[in-house]
mmCIF file of N, CA, C and O in Angstrom:
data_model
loop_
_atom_site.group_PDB
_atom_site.id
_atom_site.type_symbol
_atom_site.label_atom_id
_atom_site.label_comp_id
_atom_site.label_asym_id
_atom_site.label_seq_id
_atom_site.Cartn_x
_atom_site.Cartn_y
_atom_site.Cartn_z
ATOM 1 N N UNK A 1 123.439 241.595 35.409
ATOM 2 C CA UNK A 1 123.782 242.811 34.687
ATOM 3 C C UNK A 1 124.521 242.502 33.389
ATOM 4 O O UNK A 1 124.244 243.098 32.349
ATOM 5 N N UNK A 2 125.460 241.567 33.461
ATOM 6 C CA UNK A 2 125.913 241.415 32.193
ATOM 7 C C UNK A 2 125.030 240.760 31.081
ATOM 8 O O UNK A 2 125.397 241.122 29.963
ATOM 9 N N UNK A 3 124.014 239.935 31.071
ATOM 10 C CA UNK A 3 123.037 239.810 30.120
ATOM 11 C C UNK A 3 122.340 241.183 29.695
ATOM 12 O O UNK A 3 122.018 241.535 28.560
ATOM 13 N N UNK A 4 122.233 241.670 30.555
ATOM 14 C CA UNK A 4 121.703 243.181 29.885
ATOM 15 C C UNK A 4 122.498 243.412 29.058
ATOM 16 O O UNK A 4 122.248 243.693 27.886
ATOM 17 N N UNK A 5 123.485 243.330 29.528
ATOM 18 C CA UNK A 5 124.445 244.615 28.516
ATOM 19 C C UNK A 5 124.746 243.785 27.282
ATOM 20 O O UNK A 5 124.817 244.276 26.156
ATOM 21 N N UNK A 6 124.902 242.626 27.528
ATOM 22 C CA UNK A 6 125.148 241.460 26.470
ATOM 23 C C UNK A 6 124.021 241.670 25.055
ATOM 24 O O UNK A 6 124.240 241.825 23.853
ATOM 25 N N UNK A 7 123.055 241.607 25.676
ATOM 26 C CA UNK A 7 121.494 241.954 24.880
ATOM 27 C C UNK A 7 121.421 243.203 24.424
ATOM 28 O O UNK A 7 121.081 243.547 23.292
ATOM 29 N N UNK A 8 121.827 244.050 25.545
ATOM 30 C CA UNK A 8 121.800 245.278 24.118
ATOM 31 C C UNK A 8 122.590 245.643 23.361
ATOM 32 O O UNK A 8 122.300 246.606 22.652
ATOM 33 N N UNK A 9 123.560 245.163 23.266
ATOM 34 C CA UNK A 9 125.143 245.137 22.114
ATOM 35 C C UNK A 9 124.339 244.411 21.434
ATOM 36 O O UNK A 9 123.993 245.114 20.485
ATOM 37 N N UNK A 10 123.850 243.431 21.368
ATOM 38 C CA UNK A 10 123.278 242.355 20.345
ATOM 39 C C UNK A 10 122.036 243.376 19.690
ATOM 40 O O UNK A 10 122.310 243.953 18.638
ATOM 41 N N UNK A 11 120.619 243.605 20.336
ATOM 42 C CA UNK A 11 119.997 244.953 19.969
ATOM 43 C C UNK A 11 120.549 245.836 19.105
ATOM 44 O O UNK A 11 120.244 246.438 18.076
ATOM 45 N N UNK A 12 121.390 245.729 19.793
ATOM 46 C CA UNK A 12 121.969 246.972 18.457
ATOM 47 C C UNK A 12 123.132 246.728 16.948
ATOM 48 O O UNK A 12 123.620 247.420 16.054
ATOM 49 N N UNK A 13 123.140 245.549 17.326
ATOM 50 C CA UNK A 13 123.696 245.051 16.106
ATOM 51 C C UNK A 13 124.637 245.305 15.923
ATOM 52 O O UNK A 13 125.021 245.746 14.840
ATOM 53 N N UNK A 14 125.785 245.005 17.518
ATOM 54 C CA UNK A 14 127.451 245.842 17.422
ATOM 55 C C UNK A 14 127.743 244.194 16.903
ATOM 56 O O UNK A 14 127.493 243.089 17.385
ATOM 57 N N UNK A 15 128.487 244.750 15.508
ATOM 58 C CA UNK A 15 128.959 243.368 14.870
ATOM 59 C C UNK A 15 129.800 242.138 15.746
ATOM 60 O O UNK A 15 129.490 240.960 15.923
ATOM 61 N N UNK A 16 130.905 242.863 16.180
ATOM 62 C CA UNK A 16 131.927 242.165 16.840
ATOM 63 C C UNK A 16 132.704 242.810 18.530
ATOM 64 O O UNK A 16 132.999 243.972 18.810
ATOM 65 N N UNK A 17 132.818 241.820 19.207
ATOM 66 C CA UNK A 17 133.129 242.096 20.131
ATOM 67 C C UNK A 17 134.666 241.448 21.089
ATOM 68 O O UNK A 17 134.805 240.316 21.550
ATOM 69 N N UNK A 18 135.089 241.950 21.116
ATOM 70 C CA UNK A 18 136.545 241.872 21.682
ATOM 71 C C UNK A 18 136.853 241.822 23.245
ATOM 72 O O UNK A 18 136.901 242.886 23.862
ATOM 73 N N UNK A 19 137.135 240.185 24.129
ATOM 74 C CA UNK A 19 136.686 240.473 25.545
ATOM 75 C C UNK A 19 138.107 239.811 25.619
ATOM 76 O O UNK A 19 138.616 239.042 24.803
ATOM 77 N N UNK A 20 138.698 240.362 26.959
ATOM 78 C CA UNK A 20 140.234 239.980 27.398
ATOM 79 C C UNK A 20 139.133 239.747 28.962
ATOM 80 O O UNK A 20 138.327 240.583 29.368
ATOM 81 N N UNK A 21 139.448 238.241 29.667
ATOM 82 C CA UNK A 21 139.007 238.137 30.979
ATOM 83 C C UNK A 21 139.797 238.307 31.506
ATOM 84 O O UNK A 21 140.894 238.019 31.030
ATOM 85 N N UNK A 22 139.694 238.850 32.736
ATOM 86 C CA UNK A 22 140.636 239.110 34.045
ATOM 87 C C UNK A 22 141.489 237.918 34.865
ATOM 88 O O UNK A 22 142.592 238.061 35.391
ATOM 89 N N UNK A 23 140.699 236.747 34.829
ATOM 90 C CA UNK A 23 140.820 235.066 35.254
ATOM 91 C C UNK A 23 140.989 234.475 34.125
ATOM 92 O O UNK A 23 140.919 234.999 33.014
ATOM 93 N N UNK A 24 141.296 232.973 34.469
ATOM 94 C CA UNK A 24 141.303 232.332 33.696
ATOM 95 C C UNK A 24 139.827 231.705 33.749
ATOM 96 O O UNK A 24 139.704 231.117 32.674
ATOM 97 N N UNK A 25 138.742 231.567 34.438
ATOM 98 C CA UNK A 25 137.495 231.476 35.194
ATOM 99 C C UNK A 25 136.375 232.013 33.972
ATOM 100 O O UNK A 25 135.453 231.346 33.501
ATOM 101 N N UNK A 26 136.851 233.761 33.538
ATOM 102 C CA UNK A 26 136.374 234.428 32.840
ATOM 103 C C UNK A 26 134.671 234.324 33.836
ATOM 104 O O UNK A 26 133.628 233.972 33.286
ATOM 105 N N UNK A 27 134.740 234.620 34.971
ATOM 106 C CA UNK A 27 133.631 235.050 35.872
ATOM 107 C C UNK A 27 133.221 236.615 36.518
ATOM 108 O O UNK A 27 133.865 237.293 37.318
ATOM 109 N N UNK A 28 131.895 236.912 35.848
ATOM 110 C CA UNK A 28 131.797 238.275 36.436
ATOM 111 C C UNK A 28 131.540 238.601 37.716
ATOM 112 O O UNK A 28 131.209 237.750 38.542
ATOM 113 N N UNK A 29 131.657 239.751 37.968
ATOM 114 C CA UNK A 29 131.368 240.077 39.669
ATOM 115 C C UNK A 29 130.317 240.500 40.461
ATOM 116 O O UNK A 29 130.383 241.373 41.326
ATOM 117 N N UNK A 30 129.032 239.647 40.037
ATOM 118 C CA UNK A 30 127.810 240.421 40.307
ATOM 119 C C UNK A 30 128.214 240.884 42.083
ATOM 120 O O UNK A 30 128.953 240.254 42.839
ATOM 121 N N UNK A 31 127.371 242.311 42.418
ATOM 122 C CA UNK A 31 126.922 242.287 43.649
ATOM 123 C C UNK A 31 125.796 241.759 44.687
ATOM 124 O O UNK A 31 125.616 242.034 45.874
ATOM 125 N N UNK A 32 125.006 240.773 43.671
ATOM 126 C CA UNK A 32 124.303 240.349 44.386
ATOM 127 C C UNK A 32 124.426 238.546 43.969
ATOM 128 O O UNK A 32 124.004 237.984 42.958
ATOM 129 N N UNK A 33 124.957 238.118 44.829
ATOM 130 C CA UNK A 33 125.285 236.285 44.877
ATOM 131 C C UNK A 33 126.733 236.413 43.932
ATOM 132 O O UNK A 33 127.635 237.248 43.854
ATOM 133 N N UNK A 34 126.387 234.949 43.188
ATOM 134 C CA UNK A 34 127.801 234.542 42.871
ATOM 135 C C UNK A 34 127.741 235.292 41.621
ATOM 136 O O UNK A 34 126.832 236.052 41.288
ATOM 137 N N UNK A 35 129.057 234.936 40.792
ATOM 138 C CA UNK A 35 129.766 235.748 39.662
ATOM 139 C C UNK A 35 129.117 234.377 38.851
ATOM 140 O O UNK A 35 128.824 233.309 39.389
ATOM 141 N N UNK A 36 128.993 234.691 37.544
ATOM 142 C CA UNK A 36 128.324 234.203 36.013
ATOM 143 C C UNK A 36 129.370 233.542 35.058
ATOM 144 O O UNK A 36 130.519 233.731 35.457
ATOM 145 N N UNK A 37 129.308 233.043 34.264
ATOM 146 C CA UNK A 37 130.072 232.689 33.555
ATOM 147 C C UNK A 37 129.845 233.838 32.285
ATOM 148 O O UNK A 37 128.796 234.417 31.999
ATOM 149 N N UNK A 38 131.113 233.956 31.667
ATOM 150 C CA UNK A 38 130.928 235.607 31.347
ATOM 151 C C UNK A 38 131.040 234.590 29.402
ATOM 152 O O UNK A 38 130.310 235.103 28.554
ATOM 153 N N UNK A 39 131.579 233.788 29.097
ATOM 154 C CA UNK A 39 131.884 233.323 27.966
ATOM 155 C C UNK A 39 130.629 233.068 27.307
ATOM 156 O O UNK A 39 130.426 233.435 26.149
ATOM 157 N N UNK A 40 129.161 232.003 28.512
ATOM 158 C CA UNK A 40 128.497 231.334 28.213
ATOM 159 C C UNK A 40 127.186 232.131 27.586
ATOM 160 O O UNK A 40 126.313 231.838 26.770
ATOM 161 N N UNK A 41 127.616 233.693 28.673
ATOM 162 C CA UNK A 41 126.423 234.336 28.402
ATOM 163 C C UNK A 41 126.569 234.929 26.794
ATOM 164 O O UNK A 41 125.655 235.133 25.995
ATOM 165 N N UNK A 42 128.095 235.138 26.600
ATOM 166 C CA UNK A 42 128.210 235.625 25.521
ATOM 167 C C UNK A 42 127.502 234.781 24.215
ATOM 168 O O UNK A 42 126.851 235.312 23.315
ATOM 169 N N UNK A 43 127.685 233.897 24.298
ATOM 170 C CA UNK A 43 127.276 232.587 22.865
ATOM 171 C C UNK A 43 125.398 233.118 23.439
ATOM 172 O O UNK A 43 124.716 233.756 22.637
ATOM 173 N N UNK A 44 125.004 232.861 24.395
ATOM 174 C CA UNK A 44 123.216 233.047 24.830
ATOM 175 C C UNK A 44 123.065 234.151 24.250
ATOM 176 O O UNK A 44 122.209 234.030 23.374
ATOM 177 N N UNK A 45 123.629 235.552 24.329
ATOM 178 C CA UNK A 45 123.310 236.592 23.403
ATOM 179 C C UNK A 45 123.425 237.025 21.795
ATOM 180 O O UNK A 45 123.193 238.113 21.269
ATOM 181 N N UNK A 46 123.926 235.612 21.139
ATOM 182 C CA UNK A 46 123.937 235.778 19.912
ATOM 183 C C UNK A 46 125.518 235.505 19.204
ATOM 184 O O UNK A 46 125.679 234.818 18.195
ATOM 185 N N UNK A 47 126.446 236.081 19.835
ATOM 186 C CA UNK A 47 127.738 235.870 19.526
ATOM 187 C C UNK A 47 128.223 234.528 19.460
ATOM 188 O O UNK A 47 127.694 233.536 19.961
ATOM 189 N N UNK A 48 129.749 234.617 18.499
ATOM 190 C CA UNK A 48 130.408 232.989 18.147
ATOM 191 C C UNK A 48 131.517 233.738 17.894
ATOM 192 O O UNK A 48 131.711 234.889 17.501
ATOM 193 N N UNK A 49 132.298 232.681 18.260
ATOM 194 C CA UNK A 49 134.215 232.990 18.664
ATOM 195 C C UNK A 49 134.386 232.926 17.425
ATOM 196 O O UNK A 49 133.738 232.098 16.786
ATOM 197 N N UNK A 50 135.090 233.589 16.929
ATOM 198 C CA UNK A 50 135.610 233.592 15.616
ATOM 199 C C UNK A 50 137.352 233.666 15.802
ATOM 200 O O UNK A 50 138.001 233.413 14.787
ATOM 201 N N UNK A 51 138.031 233.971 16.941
ATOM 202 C CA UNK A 51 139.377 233.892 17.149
ATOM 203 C C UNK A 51 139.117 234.147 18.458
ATOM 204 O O UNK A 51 138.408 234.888 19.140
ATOM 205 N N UNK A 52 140.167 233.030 18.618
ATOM 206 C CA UNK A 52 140.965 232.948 20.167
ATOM 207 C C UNK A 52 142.431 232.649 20.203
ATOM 208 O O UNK A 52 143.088 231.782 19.625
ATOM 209 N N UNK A 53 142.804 233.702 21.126
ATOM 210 C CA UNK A 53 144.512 234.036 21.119
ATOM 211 C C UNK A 53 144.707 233.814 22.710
ATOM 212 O O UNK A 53 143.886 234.108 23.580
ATOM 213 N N UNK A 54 146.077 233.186 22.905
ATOM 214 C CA UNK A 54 146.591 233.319 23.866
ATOM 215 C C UNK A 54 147.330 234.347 24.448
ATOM 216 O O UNK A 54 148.220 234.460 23.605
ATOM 217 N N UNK A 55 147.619 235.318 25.455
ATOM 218 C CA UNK A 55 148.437 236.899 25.477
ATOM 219 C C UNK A 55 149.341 236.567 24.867
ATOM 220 O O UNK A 55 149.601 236.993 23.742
ATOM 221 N N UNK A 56 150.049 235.674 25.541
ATOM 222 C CA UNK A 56 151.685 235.382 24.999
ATOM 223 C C UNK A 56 152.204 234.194 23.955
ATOM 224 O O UNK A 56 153.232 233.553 23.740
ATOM 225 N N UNK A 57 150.572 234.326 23.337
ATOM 226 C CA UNK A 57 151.140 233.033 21.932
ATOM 227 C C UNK A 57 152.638 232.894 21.368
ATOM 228 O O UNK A 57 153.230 231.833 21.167
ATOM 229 N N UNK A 58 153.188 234.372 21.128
ATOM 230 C CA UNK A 58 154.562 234.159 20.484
ATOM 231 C C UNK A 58 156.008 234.140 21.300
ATOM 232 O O UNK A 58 157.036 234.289 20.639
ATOM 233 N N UNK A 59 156.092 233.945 22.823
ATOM 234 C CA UNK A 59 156.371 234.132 23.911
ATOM 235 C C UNK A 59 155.929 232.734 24.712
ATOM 236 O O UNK A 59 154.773 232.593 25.109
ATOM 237 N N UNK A 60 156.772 231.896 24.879
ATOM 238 C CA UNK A 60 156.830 230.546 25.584
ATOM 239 C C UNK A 60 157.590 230.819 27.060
ATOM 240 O O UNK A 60 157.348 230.110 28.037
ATOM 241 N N UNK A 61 158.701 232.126 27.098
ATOM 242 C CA UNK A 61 158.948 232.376 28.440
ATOM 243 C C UNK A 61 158.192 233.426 28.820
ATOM 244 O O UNK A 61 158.250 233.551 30.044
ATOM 245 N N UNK A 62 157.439 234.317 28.250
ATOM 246 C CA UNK A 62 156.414 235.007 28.878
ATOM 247 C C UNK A 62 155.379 234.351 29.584
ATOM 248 O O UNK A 62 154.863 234.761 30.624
ATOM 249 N N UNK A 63 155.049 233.131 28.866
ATOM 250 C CA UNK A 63 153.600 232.116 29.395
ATOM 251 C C UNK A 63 154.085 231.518 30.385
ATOM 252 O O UNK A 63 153.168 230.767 30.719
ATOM 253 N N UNK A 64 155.039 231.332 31.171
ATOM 254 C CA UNK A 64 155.674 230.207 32.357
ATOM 255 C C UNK A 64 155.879 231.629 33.408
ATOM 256 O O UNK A 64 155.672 231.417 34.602
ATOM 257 N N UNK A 65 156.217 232.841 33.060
ATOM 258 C CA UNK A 65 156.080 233.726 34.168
ATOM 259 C C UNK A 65 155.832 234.863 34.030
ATOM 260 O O UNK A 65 156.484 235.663 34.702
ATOM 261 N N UNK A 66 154.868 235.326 33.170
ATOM 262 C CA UNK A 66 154.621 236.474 32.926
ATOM 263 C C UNK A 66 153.191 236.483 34.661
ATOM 264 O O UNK A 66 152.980 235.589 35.480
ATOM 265 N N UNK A 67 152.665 237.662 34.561
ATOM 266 C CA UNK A 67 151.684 238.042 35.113
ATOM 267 C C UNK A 67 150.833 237.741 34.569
ATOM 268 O O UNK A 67 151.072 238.043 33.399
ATOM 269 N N UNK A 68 149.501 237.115 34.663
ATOM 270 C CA UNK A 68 148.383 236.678 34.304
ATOM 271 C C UNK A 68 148.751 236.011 32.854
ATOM 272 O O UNK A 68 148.444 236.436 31.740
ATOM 273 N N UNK A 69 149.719 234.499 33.299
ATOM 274 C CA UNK A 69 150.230 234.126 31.585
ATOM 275 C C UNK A 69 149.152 232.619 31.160
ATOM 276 O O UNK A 69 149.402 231.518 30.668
ATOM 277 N N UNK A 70 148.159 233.157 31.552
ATOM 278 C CA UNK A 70 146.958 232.450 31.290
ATOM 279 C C UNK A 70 145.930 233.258 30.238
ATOM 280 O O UNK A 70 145.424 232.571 29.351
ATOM 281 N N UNK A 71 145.651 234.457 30.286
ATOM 282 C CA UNK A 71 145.175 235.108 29.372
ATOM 283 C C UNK A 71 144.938 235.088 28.145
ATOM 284 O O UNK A 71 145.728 235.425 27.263
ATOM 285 N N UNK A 72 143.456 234.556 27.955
ATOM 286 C CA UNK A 72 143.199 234.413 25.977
ATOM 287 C C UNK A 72 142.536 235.672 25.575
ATOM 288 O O UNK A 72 142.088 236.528 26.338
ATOM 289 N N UNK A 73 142.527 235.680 24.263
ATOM 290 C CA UNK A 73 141.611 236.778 23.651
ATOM 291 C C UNK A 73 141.001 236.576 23.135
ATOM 292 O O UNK A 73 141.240 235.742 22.262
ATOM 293 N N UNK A 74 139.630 237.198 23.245
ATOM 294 C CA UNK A 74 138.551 236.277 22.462
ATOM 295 C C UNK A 74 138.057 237.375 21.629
ATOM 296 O O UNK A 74 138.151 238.520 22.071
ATOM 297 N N UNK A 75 137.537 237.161 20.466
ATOM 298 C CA UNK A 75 136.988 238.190 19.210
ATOM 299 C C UNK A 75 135.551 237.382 18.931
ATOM 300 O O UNK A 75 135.708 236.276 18.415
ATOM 301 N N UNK A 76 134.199 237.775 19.196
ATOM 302 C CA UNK A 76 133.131 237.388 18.887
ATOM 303 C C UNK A 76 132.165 237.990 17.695
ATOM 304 O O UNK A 76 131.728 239.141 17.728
ATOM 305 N N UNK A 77 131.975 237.332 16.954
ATOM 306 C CA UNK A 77 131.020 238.021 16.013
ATOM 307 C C UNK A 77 129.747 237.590 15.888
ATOM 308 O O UNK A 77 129.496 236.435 15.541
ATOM 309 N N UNK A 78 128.700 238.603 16.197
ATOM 310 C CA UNK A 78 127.287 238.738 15.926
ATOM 311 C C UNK A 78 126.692 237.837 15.157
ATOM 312 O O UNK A 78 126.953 238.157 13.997
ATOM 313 N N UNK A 79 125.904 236.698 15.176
ATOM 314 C CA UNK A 79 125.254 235.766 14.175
ATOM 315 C C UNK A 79 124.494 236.394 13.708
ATOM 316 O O UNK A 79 124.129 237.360 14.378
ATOM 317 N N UNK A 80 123.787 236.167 12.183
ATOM 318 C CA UNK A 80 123.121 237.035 11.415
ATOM 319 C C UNK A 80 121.859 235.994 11.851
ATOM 320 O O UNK A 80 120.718 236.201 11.437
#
């Protein structure tokens, strides 16, 4: 399911895309078998990282115990 949806954001020519993963894994949850790699499919549908942030880049005691202080942000933009 997520290649679908991956492909038609791309189809449609949504420039840029903005994904926060839930894991550090960044694995989706199909219902049928295992979960995907959610990053890899992204680059297969056309997209390229153009920024990656950590949640708590400016925050060194947030990253040692925050809640999910693994969290990057990724900003992808559409290859022409």
């Amino acid at each position: 399911s997520i290649e679908i949806w991956l492909d038609r954001l791309a189809a449609l020519k949504v420039r840029y895309l903005f994904f926060v993963p839930h894991d550090k894994s960044a694995v989706s949850l199909e219902t049928e078998g295992p979960g995907k790699l959610i990053l890899p499919a992204i680059a297969a549908s056309g997209y390229q990282i153009i920024a990656e942030e950590p949640k708590y880049r400016f925050s060194p005691g947030l990253r040692k115990g925050a809640l999910y202080p693994f969290v990057q942000y990724y900003l992808f933009e559409l290859r022409q």
